[in-house]
Coordinates of N, CA, C and O in Angstrom, one line a residue:
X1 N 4.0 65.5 34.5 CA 3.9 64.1 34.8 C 5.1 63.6 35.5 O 6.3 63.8 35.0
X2 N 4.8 63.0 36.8 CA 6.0 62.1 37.1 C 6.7 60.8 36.5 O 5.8 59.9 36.7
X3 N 7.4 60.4 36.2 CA 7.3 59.0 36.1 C 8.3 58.4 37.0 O 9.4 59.0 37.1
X4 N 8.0 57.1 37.7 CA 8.9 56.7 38.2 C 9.4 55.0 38.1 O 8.6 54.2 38.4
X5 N 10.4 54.7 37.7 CA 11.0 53.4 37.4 C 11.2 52.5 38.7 O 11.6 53.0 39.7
X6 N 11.0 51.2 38.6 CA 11.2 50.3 39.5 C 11.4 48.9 39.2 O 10.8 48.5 38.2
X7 N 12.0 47.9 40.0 CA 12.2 46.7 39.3 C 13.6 45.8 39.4 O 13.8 44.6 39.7
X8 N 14.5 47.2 39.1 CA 15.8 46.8 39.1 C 16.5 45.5 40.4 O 15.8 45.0 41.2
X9 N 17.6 45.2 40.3 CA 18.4 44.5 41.4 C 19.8 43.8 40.6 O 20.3 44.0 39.5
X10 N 20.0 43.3 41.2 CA 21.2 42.2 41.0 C 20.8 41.0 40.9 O 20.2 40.4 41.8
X11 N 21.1 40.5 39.6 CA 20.8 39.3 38.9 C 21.9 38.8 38.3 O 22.9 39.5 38.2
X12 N 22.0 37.6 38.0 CA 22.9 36.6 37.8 C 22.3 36.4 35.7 O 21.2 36.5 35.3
X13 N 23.5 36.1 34.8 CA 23.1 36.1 33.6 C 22.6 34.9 33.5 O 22.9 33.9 34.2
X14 N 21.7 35.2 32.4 CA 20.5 34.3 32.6 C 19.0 34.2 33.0 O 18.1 33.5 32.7
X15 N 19.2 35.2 34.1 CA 18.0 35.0 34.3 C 17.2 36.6 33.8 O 17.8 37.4 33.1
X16 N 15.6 36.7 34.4 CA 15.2 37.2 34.0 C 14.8 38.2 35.2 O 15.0 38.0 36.4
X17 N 13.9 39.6 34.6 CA 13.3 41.0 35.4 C 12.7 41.2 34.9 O 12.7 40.9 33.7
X18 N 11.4 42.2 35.6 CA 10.5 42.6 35.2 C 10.6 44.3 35.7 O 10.7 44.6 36.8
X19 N 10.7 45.0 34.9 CA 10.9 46.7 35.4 C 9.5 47.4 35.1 O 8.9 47.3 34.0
X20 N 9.1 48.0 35.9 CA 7.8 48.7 35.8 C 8.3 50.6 36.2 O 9.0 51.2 37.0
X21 N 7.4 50.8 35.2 CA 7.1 52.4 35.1 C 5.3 52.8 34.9 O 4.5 52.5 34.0
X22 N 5.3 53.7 36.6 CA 4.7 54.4 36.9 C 3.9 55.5 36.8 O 3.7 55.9 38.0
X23 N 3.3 56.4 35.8 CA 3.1 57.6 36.3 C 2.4 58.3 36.9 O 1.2 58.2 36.7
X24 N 2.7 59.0 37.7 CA 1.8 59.2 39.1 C 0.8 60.6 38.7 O 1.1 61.3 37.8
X25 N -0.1 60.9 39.3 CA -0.8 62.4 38.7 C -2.2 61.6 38.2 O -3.2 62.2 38.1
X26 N -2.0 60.4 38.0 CA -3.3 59.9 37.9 C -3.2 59.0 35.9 O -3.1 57.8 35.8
X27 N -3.1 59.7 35.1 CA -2.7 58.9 33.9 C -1.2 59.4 33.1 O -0.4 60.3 33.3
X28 N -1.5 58.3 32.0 CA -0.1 58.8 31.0 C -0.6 59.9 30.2 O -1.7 60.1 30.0
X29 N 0.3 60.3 29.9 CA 0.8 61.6 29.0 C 1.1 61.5 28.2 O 2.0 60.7 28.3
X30 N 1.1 62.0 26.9 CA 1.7 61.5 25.5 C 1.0 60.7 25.1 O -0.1 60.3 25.6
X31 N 1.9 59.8 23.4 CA 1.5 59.0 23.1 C 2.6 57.4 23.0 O 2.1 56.3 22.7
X32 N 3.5 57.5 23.4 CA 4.7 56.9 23.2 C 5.0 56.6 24.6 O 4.7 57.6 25.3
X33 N 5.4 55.5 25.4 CA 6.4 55.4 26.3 C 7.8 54.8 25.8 O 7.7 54.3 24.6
X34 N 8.7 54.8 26.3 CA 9.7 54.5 26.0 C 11.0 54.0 27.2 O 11.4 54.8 28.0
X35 N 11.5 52.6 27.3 CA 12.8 52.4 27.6 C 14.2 52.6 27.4 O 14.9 51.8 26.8
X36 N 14.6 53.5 27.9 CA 16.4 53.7 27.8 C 17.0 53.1 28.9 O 16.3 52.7 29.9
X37 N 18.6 53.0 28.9 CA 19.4 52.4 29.6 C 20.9 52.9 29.4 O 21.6 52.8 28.4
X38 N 21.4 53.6 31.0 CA 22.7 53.8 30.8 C 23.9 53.6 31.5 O 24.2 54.0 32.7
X39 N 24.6 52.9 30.7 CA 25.7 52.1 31.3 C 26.9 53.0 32.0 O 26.7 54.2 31.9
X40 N 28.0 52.7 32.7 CA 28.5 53.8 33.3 C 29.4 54.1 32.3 O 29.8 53.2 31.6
X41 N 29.8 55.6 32.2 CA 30.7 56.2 31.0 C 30.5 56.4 29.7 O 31.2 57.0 28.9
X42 N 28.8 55.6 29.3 CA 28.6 55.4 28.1 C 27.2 56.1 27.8 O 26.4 56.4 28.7
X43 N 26.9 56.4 26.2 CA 25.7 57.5 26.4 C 24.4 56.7 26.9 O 24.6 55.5 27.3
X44 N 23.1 57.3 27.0 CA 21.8 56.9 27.2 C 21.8 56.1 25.5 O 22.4 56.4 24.5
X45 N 20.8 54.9 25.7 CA 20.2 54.0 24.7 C 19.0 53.7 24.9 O 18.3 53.5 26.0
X46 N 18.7 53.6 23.4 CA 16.9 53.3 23.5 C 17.0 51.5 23.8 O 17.9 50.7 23.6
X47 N 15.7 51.1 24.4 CA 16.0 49.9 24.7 C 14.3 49.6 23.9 O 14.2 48.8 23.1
X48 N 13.4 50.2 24.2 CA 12.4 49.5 23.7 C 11.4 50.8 23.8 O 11.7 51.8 24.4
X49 N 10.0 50.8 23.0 CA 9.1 51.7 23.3 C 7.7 51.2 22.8 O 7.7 50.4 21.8
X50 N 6.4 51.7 23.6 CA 5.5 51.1 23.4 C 4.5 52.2 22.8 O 4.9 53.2 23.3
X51 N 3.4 52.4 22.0 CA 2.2 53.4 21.4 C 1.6 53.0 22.7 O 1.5 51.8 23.0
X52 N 1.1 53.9 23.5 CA 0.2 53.6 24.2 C -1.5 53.4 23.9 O -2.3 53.0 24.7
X53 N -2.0 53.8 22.4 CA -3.1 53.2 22.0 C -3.2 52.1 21.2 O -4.2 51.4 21.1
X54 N -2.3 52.1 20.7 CA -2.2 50.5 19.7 C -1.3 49.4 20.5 O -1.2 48.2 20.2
X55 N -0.8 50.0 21.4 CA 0.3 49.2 21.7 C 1.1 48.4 20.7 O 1.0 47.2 20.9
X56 N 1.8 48.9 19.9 CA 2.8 48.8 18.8 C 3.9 49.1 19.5 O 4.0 50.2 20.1
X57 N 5.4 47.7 19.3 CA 6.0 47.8 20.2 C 7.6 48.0 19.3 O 7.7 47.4 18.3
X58 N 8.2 48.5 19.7 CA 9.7 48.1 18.8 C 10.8 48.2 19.8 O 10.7 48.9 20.8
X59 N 11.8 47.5 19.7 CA 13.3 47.1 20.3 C 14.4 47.1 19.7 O 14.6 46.2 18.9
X60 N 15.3 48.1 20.1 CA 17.0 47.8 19.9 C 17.5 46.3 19.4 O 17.5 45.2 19.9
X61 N 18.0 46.6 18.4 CA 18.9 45.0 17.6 C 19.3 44.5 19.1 O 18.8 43.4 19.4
X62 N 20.2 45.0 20.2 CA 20.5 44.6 21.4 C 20.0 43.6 22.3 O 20.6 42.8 23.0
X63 N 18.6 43.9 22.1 CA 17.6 43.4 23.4 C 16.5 42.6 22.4 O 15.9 41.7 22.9
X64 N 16.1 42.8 21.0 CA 15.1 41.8 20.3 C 15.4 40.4 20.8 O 16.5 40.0 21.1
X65 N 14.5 39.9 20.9 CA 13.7 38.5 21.0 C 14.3 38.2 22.4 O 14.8 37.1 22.5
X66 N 14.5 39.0 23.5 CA 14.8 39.0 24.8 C 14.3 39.8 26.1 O 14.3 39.7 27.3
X67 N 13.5 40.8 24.9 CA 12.8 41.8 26.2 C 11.4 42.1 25.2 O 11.3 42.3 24.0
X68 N 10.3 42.2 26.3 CA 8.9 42.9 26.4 C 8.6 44.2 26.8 O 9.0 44.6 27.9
X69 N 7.8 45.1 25.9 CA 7.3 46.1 26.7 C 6.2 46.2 26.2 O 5.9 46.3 25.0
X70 N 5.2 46.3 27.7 CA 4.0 46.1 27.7 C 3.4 47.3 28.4 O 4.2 47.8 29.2
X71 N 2.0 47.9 28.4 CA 1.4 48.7 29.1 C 0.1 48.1 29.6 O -0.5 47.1 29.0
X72 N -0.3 49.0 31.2 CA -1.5 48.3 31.8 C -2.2 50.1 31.6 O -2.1 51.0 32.5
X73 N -2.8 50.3 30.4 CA -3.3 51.7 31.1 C -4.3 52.4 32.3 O -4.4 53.6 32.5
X74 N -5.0 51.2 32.9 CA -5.7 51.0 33.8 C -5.2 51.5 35.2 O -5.7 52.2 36.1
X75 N -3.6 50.8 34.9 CA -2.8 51.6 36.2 C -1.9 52.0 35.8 O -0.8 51.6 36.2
X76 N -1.9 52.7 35.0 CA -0.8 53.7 34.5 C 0.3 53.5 34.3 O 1.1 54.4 34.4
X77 N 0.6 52.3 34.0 CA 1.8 51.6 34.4 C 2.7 50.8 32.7 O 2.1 50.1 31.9
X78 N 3.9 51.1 32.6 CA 4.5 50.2 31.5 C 5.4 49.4 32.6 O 5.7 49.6 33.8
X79 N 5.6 48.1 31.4 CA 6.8 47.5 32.1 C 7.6 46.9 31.0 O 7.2 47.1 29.9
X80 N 8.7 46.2 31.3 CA 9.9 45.7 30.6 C 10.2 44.3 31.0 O 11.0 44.0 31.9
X81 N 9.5 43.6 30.4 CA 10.3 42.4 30.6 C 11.5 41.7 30.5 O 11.3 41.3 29.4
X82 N 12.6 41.4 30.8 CA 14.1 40.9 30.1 C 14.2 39.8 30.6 O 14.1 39.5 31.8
X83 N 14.6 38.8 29.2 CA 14.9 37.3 29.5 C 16.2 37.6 28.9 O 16.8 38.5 28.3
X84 N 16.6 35.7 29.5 CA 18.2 35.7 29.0 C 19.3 36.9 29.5 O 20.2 37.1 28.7
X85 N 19.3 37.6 30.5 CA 20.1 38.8 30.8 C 21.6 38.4 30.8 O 22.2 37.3 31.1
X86 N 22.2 39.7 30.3 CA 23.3 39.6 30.2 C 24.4 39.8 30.8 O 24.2 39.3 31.9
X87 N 25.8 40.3 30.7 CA 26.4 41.1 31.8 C 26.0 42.5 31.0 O 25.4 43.4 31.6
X88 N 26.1 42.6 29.9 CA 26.3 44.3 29.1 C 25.0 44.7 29.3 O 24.8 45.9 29.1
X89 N 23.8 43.9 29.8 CA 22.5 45.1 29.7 C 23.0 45.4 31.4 O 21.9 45.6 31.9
X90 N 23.8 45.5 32.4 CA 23.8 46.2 33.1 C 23.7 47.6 32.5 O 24.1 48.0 31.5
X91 N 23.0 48.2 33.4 CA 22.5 49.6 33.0 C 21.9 50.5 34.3 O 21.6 49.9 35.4
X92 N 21.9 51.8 34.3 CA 20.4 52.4 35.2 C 19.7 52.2 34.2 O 20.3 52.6 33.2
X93 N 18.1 51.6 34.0 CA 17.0 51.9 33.4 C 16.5 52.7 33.4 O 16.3 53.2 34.5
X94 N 15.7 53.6 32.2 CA 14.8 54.6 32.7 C 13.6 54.7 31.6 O 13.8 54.4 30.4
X95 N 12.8 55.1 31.9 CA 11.8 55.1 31.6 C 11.1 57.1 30.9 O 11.5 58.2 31.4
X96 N 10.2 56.9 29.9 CA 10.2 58.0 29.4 C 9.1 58.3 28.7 O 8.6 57.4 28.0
X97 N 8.4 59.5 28.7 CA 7.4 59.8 28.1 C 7.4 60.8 26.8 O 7.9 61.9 26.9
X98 N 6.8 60.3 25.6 CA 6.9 61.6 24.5 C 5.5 62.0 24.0 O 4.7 61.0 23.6
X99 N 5.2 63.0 23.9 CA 4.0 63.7 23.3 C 3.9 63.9 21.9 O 3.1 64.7 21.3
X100 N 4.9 63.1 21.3 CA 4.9 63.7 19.9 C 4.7 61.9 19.2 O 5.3 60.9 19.6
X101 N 4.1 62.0 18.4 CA 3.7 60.9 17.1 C 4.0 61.3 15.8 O 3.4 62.2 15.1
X102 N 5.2 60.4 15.4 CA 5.5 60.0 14.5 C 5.9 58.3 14.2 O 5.5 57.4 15.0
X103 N 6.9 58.0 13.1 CA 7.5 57.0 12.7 C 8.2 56.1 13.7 O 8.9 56.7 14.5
X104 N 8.1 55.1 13.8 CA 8.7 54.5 15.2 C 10.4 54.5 15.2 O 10.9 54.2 16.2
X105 N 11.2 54.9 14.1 CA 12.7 55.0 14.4 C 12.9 56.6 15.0 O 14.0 57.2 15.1
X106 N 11.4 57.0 15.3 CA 11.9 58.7 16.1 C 11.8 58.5 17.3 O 11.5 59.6 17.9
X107 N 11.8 57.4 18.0 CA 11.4 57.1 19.0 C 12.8 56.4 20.1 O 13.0 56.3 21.3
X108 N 13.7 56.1 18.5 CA 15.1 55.8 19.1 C 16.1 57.0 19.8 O 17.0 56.6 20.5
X109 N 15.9 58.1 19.5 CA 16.7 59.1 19.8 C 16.0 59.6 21.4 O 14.8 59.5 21.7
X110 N 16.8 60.1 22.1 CA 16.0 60.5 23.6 C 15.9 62.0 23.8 O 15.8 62.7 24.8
X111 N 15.9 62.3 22.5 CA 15.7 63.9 22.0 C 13.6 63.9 21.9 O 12.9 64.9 22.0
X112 N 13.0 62.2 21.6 CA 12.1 62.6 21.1 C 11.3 62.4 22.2 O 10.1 62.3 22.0
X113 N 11.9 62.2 23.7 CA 11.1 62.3 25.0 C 11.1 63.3 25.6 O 12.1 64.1 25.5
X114 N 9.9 63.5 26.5 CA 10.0 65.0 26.5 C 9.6 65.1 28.2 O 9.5 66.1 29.0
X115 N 9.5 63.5 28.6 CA 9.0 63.1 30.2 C 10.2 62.1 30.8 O 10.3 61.0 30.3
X116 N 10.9 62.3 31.6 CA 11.9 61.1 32.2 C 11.8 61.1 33.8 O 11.8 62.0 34.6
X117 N 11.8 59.8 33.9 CA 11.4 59.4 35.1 C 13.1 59.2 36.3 O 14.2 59.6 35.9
X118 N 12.9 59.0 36.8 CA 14.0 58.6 38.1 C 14.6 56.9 37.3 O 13.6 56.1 37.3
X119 N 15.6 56.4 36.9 CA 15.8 55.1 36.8 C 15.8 54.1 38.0 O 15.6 54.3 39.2
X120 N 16.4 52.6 37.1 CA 16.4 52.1 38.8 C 17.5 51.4 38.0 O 17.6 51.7 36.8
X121 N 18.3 50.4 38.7 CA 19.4 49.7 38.5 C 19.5 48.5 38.3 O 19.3 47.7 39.3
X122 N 20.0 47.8 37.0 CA 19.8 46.7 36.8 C 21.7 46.9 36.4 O 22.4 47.6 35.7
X123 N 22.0 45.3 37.9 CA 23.5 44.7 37.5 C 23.3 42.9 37.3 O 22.6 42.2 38.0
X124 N 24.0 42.5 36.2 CA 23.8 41.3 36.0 C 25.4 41.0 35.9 O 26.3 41.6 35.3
X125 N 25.2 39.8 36.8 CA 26.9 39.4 37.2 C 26.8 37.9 36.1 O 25.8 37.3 35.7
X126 N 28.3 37.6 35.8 CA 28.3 36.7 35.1 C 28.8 35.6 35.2 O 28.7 34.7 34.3

């Protein structure tokens, strides 16, 4: 499976983005998607992840009551919403697929994705 991220740009804090992930081949894979984000010098972080049949969603203490992630399975598609942006969520975004189901705190490590897509770039000036 491919996945591919999009959405990113240069934003001003405050405002808000919408980041969408793709996977191309026709559907998703797995059961989990998942958002990470990595800043420069610093490791990858989980940012949010979605069940793609229940759509049961959980988020980083970081980004709670600030960011959405939602799935369209129709078009294959997750996205991320972020309100309120910061300067620190500058990041590359990326997007991620895992085949494995379990507990939603195994979903924080990016050991438990097993599909990663191309990121895109989110800079928020302040």
């Amino acid at each position: 499976v491919q996945l591919q991220a999009s959405g990113g740009g240069l934003v001003q804090a405050g405002d808000s983005l919408r980041l969408s992930c793709t996977a191309s081949g026709g559907t998703f894979i797995g059961h989990v998607m998942g958002w990470f984000r990595q800043a420069p010098g610093k490791e990858r972080e989980f940012v949010a992840s979605i069940r793609l049949n229940s759509g049961r969603d959980d988020y980083a203490d970081s980004v709670q009551g600030r960011a959405t992630i939602s799935r369209d399975n129709a078009k294959n598609t997750v996205y991320l919403q972020m309100n309120s942006l910061k300067p620190e969520d500058t990041a590359v975004y990326l997007c991620a697929s895992s085949m494995s189901l379990a507990g939603p705190e195994y979903y924080f490590n990016v050991r438990a994705f097993d599909y990663w897509g191309r990121g895109t770039l989110v800079t928020v000036s302040s």
